[in-house]
């Protein structure tokens, strides 16, 4: 074999090796990118639910996840690490007490306590080790901003109790705004609309004196005042309780409708709950966290001495629109 022939053979072998190495690198990048996407989609399913049922985390906690550890690989560990989760926020029946947050009226027959199951009962995400990185072994970034503006932080810049609205991977180069496909940023934003519920409540009453089998819509001719109270979990990073959203309807059908929230937890609660009266006998609660909840309605017929209530009703709110018809049948006298 001449020297020229040897050089040709070596050149061919080098070209084949280069092609093989390039292909192997591409395959490795694809595999690591696919793993990043797989883990990101797990985040989405865990927090957003599957579209027909709420995520277990949202149902139990009533909120988005928060930063409970800033150790490397643990910025989202509230989803899986029971050792990092405070014992006083773990699953139990919590009581909304009339002693702490009194009813607007002083009627003795109103319930003194209403229990709502709430708290952490994970793991909600299966992680085989204590830490969780992207497919390239890099730290995930968490969006700790608001629904209208982003604020991406890693474990060195995030603060305890920051809410988490999404996760991001920087790709192989672990740098922002990469141009190659394997260096591109990949965001997995939790969707507020995917994990909130609306509740439409229709109120009826049964007048046993007139017709014990007939249910009537409430209107100003029958009802002078009506209240609808919705009880939902109120879980922060280090404590939990029950929050009441109270929709109040006063006077005639032309009177204004108001609502109030106790305790006032807007600053530490991810959903901005609201209530509005659609009609005299219909109230709508919006931007709720889905899950097991309790409802109580009461009011009085003209004259005021004829007080009625529904009793405490259990609801299992699903993502999207929910409806319930409530019958005021119990006499509060």
XYZ file of C-alpha atoms in Angstrom, residues 105 107 109-111 203-209 214 216-218 222-228 296-311 326-333:
47
model
C -76.024 38.064 61.988
C -78.725 34.232 65.100
C -78.976 28.701 65.152
C -76.159 29.464 62.697
C -73.417 26.785 62.759
C -81.375 29.325 45.579
C -84.881 28.012 46.160
C -87.034 27.738 49.247
C -89.816 25.418 50.311
C -92.741 26.948 52.161
C -94.204 24.057 54.141
C -97.247 26.115 55.095
C -93.188 22.899 45.870
C -89.951 28.401 44.766
C -87.295 30.781 43.483
C -86.239 33.444 45.924
C -90.493 36.220 49.557
C -86.954 36.875 50.785
C -85.763 40.078 52.408
C -82.161 38.987 53.007
C -80.094 36.050 51.808
C -76.512 34.921 52.469
C -74.404 32.302 50.698
C -74.058 27.086 53.463
C -76.984 29.379 52.617
C -79.475 31.131 54.841
C -81.797 34.106 55.036
C -85.300 35.067 56.079
C -88.723 35.498 54.601
C -90.845 38.536 55.302
C -91.318 39.046 58.192
C -87.851 38.609 59.710
C -88.985 36.024 62.210
C -89.248 33.343 59.494
C -85.574 32.375 59.125
C -84.502 29.574 56.787
C -81.248 27.753 56.019
C -79.929 25.018 53.743
C -77.669 23.182 56.115
C -79.680 24.862 47.111
C -82.986 24.504 48.942
C -83.671 26.555 52.061
C -85.779 24.213 54.158
C -84.436 24.285 57.704
C -86.108 26.635 60.139
C -83.533 28.581 62.142
C -85.890 29.547 64.943
